[in-house]
PDB file of C-alpha atoms and ligand atoms in Angstrom:
ATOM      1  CA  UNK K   8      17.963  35.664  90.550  1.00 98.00           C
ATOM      2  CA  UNK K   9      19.755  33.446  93.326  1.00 98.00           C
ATOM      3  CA  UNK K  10      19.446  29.346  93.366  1.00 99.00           C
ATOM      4  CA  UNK K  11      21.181  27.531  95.737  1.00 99.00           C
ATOM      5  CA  UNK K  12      20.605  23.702  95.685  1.00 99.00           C
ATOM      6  CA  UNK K  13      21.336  21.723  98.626  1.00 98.00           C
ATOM      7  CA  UNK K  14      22.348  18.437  97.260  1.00 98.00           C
ATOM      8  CA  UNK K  15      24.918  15.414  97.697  1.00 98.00           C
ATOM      9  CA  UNK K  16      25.993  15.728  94.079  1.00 98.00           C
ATOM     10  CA  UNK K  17      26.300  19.116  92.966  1.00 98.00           C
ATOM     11  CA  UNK K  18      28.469  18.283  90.131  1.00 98.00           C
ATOM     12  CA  UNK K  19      24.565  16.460  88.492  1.00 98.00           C
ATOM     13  CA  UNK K  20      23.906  20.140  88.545  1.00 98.00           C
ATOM     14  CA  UNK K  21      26.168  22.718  87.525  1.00 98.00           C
ATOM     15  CA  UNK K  22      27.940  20.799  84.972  1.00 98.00           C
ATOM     16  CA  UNK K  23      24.533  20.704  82.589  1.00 98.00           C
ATOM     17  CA  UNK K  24      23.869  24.007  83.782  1.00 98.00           C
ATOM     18  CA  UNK K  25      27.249  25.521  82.462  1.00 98.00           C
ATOM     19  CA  UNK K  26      26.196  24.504  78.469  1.00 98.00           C
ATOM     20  CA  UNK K  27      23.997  26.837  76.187  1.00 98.00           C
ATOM     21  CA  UNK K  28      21.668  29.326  77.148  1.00 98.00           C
ATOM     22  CA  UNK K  29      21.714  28.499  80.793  1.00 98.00           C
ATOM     23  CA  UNK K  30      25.421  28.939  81.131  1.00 98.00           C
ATOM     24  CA  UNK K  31      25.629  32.496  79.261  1.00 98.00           C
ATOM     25  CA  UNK K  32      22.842  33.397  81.921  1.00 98.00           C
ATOM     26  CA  UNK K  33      25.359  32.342  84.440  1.00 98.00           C
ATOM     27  CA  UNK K  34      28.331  34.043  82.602  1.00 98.00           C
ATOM     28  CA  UNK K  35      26.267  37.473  82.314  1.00 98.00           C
ATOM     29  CA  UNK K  36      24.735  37.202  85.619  1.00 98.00           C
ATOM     30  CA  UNK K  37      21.446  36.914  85.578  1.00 98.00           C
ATOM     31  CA  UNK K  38      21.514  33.209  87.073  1.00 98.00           C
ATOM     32  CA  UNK K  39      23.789  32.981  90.838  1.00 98.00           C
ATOM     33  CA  UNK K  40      23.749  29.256  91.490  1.00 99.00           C
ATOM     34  CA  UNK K  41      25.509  28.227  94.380  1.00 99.00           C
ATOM     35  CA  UNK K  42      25.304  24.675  96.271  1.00 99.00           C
ATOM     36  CA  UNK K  43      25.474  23.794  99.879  1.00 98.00           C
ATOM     37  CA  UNK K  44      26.491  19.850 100.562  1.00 98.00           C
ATOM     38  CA  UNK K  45      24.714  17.440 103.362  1.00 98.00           C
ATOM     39  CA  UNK K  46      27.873  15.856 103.623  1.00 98.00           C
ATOM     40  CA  UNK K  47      30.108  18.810 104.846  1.00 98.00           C
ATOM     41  CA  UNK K  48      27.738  18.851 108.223  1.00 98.00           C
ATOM     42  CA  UNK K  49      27.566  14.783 109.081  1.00 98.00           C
ATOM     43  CA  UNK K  50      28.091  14.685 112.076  1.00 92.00           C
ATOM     44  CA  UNK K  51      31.066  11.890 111.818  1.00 96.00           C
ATOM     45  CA  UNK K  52      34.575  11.121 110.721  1.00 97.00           C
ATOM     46  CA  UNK K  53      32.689   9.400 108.040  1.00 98.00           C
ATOM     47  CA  UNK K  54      30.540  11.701 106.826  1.00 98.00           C
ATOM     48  CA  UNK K  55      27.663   9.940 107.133  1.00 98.00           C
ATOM     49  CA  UNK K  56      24.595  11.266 105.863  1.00 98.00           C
ATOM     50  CA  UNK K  57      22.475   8.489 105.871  1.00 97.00           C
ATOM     51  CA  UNK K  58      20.921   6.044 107.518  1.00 97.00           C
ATOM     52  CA  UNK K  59      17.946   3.009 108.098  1.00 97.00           C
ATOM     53  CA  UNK K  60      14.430   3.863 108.045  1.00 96.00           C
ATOM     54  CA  UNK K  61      12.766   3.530 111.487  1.00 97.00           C
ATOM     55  CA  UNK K  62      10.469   1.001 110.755  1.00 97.00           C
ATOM     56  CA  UNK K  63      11.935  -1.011 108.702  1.00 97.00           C
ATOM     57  CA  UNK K  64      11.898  -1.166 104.646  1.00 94.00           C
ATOM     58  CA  UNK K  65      14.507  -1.329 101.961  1.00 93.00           C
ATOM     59  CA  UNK K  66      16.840   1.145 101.317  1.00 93.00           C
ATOM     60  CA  UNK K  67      18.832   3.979 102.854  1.00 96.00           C
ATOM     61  CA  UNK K  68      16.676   7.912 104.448  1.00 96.00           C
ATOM     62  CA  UNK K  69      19.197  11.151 104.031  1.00 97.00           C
ATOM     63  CA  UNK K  70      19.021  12.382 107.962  1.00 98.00           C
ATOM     64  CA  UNK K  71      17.714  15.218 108.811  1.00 98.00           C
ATOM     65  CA  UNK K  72      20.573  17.285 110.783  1.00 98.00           C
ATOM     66  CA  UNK K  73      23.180  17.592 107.929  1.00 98.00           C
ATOM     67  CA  UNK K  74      20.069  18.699 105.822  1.00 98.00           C
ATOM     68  CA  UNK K  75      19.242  20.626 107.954  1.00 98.00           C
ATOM     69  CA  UNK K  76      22.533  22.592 108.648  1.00 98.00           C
ATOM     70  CA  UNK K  77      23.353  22.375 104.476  1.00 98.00           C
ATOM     71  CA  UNK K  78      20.356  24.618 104.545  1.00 98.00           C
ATOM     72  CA  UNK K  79      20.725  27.251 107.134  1.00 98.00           C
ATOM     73  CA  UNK K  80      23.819  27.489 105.388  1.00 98.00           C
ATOM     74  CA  UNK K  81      21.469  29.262 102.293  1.00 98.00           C
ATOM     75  CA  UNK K  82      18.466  29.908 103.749  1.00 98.00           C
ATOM     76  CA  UNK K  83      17.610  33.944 104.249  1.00 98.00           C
ATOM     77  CA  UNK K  84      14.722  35.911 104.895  1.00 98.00           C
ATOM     78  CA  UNK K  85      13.550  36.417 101.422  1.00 97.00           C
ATOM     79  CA  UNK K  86      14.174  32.351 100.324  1.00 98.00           C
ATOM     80  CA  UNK K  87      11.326  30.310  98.836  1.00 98.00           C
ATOM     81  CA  UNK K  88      12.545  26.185  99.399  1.00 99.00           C
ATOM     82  CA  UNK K  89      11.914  23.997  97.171  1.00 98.00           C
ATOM     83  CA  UNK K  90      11.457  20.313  98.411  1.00 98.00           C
ATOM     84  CA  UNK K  91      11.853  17.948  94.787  1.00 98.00           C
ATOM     85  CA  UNK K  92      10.137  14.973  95.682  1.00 97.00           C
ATOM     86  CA  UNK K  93       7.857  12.262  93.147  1.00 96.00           C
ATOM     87  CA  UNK K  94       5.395  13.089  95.942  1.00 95.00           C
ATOM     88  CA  UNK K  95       5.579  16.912  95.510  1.00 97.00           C
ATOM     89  CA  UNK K  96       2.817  18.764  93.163  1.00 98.00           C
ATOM     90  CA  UNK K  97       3.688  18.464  89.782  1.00 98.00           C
ATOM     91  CA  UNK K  98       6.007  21.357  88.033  1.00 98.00           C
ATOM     92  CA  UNK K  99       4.427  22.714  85.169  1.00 97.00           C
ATOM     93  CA  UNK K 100       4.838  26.180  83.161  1.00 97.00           C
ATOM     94  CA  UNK K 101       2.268  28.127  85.176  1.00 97.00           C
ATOM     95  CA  UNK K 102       4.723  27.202  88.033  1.00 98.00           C
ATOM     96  CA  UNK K 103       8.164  28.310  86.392  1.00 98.00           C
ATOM     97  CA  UNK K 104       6.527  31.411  85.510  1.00 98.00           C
ATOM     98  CA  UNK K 105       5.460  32.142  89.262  1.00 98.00           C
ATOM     99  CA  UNK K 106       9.264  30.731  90.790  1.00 98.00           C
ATOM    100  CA  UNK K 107      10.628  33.671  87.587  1.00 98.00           C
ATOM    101  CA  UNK K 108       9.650  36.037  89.728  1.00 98.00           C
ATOM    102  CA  UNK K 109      11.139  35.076  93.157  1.00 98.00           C
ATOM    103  CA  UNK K 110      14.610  36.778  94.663  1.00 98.00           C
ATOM    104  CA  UNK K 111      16.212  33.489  96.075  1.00 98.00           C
ATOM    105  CA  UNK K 112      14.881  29.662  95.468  1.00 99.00           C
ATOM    106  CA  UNK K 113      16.850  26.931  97.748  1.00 99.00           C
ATOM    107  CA  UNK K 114      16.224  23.816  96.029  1.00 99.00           C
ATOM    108  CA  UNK K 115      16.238  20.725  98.096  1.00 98.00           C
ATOM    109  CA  UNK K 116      17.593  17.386  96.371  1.00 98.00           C
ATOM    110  CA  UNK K 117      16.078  14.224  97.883  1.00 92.00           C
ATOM    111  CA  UNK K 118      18.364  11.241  97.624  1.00 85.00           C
ATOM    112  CA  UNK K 119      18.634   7.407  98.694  1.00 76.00           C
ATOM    113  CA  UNK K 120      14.718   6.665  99.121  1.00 85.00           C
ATOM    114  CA  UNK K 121      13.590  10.023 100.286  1.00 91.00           C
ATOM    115  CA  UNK K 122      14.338  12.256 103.315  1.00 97.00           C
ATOM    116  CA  UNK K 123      13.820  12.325 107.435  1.00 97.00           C
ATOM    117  CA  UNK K 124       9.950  13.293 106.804  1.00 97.00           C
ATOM    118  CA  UNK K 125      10.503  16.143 109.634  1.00 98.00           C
ATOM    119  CA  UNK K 126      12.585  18.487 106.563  1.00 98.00           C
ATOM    120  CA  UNK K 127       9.306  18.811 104.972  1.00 98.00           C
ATOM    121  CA  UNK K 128       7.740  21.118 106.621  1.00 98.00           C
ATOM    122  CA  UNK K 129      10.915  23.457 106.386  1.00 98.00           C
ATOM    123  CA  UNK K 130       9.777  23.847 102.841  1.00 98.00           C
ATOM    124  CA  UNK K 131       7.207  26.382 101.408  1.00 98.00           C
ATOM    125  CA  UNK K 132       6.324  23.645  98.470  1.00 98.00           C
ATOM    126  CA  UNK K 133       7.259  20.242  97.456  1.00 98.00           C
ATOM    127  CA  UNK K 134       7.737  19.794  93.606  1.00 98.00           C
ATOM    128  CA  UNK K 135       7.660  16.464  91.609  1.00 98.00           C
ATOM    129  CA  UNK K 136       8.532  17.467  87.262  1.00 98.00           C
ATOM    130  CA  UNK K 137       6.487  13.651  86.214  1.00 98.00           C
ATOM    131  CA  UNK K 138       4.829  10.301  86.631  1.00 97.00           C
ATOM    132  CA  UNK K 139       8.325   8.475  87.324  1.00 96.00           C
ATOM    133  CA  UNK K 140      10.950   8.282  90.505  1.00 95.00           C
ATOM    134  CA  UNK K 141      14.500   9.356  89.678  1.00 96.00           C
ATOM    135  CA  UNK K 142      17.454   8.135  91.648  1.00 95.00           C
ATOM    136  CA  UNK K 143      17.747  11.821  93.220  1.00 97.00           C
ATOM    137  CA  UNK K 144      16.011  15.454  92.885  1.00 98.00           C
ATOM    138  CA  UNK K 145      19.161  16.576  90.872  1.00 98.00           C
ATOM    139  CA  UNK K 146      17.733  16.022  87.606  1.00 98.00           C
ATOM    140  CA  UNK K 147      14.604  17.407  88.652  1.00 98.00           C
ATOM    141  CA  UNK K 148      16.592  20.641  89.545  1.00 98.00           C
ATOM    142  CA  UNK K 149      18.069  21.022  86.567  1.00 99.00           C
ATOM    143  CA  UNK K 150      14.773  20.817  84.813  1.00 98.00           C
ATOM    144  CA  UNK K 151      13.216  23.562  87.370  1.00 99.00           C
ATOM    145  CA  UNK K 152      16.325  25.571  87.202  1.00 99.00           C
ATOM    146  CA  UNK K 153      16.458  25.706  83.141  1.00 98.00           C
ATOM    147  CA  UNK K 154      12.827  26.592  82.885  1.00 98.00           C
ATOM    148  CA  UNK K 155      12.730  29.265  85.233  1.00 98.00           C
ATOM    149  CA  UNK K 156      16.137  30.734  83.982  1.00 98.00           C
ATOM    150  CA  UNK K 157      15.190  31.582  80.544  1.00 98.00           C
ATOM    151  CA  UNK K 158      11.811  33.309  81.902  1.00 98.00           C
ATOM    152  CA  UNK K 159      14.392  35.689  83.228  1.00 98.00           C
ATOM    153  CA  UNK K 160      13.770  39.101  81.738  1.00 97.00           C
ATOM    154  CA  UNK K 161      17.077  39.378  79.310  1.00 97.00           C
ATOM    155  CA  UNK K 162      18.129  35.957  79.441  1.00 98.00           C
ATOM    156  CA  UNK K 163      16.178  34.788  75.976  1.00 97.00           C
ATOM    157  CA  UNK K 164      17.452  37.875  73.306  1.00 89.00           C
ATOM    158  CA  UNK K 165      14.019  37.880  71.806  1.00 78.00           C
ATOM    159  CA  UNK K 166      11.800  37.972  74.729  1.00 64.00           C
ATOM    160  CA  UNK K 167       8.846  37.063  72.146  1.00 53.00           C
ATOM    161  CA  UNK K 168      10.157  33.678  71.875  1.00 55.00           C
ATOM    162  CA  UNK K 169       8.505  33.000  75.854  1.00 57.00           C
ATOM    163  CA  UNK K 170       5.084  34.832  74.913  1.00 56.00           C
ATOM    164  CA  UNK K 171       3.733  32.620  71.847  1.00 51.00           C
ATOM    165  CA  UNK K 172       5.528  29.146  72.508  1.00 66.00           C
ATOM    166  CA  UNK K 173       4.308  25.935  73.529  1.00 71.00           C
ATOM    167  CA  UNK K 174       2.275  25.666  76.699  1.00 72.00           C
ATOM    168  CA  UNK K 175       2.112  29.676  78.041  1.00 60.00           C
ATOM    169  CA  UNK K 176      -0.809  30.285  75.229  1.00 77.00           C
ATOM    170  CA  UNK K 177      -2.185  26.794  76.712  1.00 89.00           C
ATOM    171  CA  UNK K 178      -1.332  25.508  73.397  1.00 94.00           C
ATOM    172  CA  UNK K 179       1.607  22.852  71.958  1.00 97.00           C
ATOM    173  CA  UNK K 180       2.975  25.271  69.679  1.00 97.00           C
ATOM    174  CA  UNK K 181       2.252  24.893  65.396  1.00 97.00           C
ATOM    175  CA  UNK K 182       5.627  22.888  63.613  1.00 97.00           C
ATOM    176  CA  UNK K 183       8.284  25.485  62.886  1.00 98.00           C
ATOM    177  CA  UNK K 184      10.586  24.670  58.798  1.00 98.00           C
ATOM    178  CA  UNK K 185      13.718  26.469  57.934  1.00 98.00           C
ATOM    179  CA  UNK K 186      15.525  26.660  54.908  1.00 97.00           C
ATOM    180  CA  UNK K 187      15.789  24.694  52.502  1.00 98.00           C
ATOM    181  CA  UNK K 188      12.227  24.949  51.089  1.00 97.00           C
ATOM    182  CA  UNK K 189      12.117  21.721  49.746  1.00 98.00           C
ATOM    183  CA  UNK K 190      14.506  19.698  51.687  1.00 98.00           C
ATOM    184  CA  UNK K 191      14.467  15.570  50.143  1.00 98.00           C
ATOM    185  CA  UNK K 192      11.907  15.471  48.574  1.00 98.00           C
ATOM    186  CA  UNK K 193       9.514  17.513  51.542  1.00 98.00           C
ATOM    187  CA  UNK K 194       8.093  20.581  51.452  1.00 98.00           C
ATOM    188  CA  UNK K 195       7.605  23.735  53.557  1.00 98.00           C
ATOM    189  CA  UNK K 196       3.809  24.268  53.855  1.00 98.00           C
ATOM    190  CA  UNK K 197       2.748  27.259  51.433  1.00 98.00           C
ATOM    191  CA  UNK K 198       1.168  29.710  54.048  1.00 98.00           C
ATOM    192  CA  UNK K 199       4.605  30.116  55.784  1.00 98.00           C
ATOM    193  CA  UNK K 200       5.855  31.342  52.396  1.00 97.00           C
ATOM    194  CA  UNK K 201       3.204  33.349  52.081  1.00 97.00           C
ATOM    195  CA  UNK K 202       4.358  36.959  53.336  1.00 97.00           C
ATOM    196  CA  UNK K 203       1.100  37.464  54.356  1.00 98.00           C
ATOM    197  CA  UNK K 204       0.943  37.553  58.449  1.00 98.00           C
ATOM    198  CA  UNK K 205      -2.354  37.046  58.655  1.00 98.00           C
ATOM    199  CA  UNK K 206      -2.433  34.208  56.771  1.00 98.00           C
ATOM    200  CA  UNK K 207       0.652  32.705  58.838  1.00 98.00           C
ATOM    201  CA  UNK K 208      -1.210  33.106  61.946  1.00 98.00           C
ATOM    202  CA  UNK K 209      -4.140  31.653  61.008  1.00 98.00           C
ATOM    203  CA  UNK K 210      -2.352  28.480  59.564  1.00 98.00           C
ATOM    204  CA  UNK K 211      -0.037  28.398  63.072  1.00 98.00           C
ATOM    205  CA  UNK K 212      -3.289  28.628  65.083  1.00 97.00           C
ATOM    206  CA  UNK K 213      -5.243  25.732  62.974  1.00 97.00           C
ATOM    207  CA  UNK K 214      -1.884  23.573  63.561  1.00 98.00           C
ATOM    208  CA  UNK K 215      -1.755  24.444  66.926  1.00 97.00           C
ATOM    209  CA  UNK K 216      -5.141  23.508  67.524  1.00 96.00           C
ATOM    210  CA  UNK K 217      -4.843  20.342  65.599  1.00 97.00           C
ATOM    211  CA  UNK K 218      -1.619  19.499  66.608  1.00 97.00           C
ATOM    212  CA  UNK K 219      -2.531  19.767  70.779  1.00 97.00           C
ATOM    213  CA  UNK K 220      -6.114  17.641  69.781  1.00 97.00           C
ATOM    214  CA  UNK K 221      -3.948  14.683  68.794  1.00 98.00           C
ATOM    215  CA  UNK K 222      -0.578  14.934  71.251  1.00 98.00           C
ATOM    216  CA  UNK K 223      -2.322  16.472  74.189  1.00 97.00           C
ATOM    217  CA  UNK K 224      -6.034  16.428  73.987  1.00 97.00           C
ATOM    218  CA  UNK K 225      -6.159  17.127  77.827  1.00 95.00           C
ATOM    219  CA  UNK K 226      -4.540  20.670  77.060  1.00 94.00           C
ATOM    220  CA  UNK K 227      -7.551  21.451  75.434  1.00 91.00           C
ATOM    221  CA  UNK K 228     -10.475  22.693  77.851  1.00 77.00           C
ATOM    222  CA  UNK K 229      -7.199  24.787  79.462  1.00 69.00           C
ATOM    223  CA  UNK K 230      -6.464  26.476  76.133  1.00 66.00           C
ATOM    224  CA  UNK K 231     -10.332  27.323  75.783  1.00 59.00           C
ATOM    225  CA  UNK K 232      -9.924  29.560  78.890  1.00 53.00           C
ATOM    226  CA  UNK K 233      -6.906  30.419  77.820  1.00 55.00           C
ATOM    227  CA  UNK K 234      -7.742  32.185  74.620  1.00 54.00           C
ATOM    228  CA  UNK K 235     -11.531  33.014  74.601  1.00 53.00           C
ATOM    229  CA  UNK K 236     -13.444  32.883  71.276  1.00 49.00           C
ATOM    230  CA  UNK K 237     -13.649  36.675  69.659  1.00 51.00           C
ATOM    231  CA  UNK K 238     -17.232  37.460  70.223  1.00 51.00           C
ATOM    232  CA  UNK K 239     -19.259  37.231  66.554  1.00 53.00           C
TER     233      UNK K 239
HETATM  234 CL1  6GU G  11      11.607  16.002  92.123  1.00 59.66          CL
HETATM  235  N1  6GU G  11      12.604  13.615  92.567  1.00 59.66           N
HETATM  236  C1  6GU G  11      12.714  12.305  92.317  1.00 59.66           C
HETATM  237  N2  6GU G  11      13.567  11.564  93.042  1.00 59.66           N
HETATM  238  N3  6GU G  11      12.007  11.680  91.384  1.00 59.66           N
HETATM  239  C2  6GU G  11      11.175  12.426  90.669  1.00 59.66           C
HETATM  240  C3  6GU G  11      11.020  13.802  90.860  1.00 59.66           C
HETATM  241  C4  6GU G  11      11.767  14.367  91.831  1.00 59.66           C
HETATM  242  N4  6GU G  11      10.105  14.264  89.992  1.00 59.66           N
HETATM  243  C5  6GU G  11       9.726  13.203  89.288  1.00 59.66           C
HETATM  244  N5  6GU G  11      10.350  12.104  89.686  1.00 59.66           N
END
């Protein structure tokens, strides 16, 4: 898959995205992120890419030509854009697995208090990953980028690890122990010793259960339709 974010600060984003998992996919080539900068199309010997909002009202708008232009720049026929925004609907896993699937995702970073409301419509969705306002969309990329990278078929070795986690069976997933078995004083819970798979799934799917009724009870009617009752 292809990303290219259009952003002030690309830096915010390929630096966290050259770590771990994310920057192997990079390395091996399943991930092409490239960046395209407002700033390199202001129209000015400053570079200005900014400016009041008509109106008035505090703080700085990006402007909508070098925007504009950083995006041509990426855009292609197959591209779904990406406008992060606190406004945009909120990014969940359902989402990541439908962006997975996509050739090319331009990612548009909104900086300053926002951007020239006429970019909007340039984008096929606006995306917003909580309840809270960041200073930009940069971390918000990051997030979106890392979630939809290791969906990538070959990017996780044990493509398991995406099918039964936390959130894609509706569920928070059940506590995971490694060794030691008895680590100060605590315990690994006897079923996971067990051997017996059955056994281990039934305990993961009672602490699953229980686990997502006390963190996230409003997971629950999801996970219902989810994972239908077997018929008795
Ligand atoms: Cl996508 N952008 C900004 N600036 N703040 C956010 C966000 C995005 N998502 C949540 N808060």
């Amino acid at each position: 898959m292809r990303v290219d974010a259009v952003t002030l600060f690309p830096e915010m984003i390929d630096r966290p995205l050259s770590e771990s998992i994310v920057g192997r996919a990079r390395e091996e080539g399943y991930l092409k992120l490239g960046f395209s900068n407002p700033r390199d199309f202001a129209g000015d010997r400053r570079r200005t890419v900014d400016d009041k909002p008509y109106g008035g009202g505090t703080g700085m708008l990006l402007m909508a030509e070098p925007v504009y232009k950083a995006l041509l720049k990426v855009r292609k026929k197959n591209s779904t854009v990406i406008l992060l925004t606190p406004k945009g609907r909120r990014f969940d896993q359902s989402a990541a697995q439908a962006l997975a699937k996509k050739k090319h995702l331009v990612l548009i970073c909104g900086h300053y208090e926002g951007i020239d409301e006429r970019i909007t419509p340039l984008a096929d969705m606006e995306l917003s990953i909580g309840d809270y306002v960041l200073t930009g969309g940069e971390p918000a990329a990051v997030v979106v980028i890392d979630a939809v990278t290791r969906l990538i078929p070959g990017v996780l070795k044990k493509s398991d690890a995406t099918v039964k986690e936390t959130f894609t069976g509706g569920l928070l997933e059940a506590p995971h122990y490694t060794r030691p078995g008895v680590w100060r004083g605590k315990e690994v819970p006897l079923a996971l010793l067990s051997g017996n798979h059955g056994r281990i799934e039934d305990w993961r799917r009672a602490r699953a259960a229980e686990l997502t009724g006390i963190s996230r009870p409003d997971l629950l009617p999801t996970a219902a339709k989810t994972r239908p009752r077997k018929k008795i």
